Coordinates of N, CA and C and ligand atoms in Angstrom, one line a residue:
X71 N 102.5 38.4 14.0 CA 103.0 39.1 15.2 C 104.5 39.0 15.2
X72 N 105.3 40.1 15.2 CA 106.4 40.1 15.4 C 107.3 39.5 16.7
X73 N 108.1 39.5 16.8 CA 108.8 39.0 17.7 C 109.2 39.8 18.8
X74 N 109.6 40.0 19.9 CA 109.8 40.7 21.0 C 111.4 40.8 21.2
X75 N 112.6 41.0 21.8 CA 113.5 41.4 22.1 C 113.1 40.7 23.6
X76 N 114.7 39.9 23.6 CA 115.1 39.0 24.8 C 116.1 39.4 26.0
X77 N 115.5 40.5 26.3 CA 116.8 41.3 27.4 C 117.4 40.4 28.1
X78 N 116.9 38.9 28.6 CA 118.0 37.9 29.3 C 116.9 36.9 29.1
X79 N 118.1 36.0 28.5 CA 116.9 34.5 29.2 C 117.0 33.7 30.6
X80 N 116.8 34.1 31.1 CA 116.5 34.1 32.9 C 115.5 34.9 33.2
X81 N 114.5 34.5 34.4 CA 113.9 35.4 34.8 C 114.3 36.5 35.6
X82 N 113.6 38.0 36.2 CA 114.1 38.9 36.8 C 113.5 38.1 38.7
X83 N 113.9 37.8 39.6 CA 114.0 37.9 40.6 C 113.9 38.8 41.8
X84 N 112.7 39.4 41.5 CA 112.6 40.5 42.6 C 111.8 40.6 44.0
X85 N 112.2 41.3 44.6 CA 111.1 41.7 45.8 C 109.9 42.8 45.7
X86 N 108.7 42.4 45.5 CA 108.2 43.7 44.9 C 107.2 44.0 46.0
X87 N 106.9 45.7 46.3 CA 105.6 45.8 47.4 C 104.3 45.7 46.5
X88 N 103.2 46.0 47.5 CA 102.1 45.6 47.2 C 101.7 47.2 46.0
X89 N 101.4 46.9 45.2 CA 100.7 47.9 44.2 C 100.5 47.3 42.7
X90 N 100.3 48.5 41.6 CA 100.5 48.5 40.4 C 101.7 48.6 39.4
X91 N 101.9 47.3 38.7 CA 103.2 47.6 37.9 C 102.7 47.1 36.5
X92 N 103.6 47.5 35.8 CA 103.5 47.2 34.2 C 104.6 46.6 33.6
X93 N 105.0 45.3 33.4 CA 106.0 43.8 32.9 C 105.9 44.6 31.0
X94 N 107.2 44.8 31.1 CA 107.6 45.3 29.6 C 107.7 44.1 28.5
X95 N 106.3 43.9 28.0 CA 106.1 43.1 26.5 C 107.1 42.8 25.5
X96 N 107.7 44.2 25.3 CA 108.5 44.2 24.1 C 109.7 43.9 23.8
X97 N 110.2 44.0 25.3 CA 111.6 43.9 26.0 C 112.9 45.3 25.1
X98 N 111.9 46.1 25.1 CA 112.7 47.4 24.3 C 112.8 48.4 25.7
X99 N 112.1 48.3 27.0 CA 112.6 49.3 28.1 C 113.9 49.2 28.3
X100 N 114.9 50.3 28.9 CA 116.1 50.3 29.3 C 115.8 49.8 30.7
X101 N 114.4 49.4 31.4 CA 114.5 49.7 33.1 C 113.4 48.4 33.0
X102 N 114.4 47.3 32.5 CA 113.5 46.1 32.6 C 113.1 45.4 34.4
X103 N 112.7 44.7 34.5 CA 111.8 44.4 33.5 C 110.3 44.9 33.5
X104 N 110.1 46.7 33.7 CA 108.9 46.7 33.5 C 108.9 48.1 32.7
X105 N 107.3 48.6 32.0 CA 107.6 49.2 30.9 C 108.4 50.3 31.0
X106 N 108.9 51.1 30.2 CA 109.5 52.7 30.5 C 108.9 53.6 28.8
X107 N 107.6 52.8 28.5 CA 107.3 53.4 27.1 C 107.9 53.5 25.6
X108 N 108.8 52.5 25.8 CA 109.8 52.4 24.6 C 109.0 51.2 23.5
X109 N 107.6 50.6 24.1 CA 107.0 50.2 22.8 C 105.9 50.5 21.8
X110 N 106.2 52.2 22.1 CA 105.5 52.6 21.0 C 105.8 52.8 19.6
X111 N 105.1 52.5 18.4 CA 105.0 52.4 17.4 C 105.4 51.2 17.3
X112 N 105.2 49.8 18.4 CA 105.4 48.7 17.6 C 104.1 47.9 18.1
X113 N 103.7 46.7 17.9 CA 102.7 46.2 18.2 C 102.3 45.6 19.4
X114 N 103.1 46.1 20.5 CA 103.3 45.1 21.9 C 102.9 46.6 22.7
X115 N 102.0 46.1 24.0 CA 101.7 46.9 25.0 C 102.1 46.4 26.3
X116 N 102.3 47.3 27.1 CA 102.8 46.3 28.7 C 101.4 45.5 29.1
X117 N 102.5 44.8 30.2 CA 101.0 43.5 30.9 C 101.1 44.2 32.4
X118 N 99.7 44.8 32.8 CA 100.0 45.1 34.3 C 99.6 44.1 34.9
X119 N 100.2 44.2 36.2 CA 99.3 43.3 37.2 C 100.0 44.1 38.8
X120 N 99.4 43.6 39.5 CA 99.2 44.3 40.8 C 99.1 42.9 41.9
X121 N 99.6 43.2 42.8 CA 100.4 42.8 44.1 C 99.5 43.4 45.1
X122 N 99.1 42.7 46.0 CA 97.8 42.7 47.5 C 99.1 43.0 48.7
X123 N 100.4 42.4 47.9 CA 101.4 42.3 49.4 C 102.4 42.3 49.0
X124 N 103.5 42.8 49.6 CA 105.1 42.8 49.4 C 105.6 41.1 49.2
X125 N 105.9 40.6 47.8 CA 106.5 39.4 47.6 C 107.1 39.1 46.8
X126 N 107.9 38.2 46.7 CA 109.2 38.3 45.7 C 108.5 37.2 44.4
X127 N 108.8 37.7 43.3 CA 108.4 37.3 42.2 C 109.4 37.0 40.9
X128 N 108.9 36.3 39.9 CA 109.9 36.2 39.0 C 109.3 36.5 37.4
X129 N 110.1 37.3 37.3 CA 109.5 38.1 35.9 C 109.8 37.9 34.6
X130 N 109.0 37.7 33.5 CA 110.1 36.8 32.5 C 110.7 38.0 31.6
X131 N 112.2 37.3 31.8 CA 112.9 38.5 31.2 C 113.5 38.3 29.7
X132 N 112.7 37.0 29.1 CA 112.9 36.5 27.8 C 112.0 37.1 26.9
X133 N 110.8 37.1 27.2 CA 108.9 37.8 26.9 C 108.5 36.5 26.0
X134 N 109.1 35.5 26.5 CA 108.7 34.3 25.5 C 107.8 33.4 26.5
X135 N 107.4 33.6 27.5 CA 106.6 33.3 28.4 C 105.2 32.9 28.3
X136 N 104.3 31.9 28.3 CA 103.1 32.1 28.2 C 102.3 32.0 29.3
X137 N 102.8 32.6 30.3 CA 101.8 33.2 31.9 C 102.8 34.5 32.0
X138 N 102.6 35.0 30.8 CA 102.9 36.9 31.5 C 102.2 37.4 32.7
X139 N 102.8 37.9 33.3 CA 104.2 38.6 33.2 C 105.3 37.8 33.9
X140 N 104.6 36.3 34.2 CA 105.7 35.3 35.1 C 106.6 34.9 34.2
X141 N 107.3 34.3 34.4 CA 108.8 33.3 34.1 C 108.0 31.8 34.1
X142 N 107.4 31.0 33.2 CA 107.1 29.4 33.1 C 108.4 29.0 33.0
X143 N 109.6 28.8 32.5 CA 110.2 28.2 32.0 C 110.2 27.9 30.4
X144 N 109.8 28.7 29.8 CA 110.0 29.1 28.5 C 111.5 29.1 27.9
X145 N 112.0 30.2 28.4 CA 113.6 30.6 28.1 C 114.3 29.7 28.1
X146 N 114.0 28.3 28.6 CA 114.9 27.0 28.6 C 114.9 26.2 27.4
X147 N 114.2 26.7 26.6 CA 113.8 26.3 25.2 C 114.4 27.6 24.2
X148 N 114.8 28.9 24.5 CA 115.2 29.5 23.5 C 116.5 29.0 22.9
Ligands
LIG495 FE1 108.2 47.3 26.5 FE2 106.5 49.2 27.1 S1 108.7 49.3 26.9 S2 106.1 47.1 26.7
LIG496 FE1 111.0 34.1 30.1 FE2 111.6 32.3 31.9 S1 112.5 34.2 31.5 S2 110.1 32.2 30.5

């Protein structure tokens, strides 16, 4: 499996409302941190997940994460 693209190692910090989003795998979107379709032709697909209620969350903006689409504290090790 190839490696992913580290758009920051920090997580993304947002406020998000309640619905469906898609956390960009590949870290190749220009409109991180969620997909904009830019990982096609490589082997990474977005990770959706969905929100019951408006809440602030933290997105990993490394993709070195292993609780996608969260921020563990991974990137502290890159
Ligand atoms: Fe990265 Fe879609 S652009 S997963
Ligand atoms: Fe990726 Fe924290 S930003 S684990």
């Amino acid at each position: 499996m190839s490696e992913p693209l580290s758009p920051q190692k920090a997580p993304y910090g947002i406020e998000l409302e309640a619905g469906k989003y898609w956390w960009c795998a590949c870290g190749r979107s220009a409109k991180q941190p969620f997909c904009d379709g830019s990982h096609k032709g490589t082997e990474f697909t977005p990770v959706a997940f969905e929100l019951t209620e408006t809440k602030q969350v933290w997105l990993c903006g490394c993709k070195h994460t292993h609780n996608r689409p969260f921020c563990d504290g991974t990137h502290a090790k890159l």
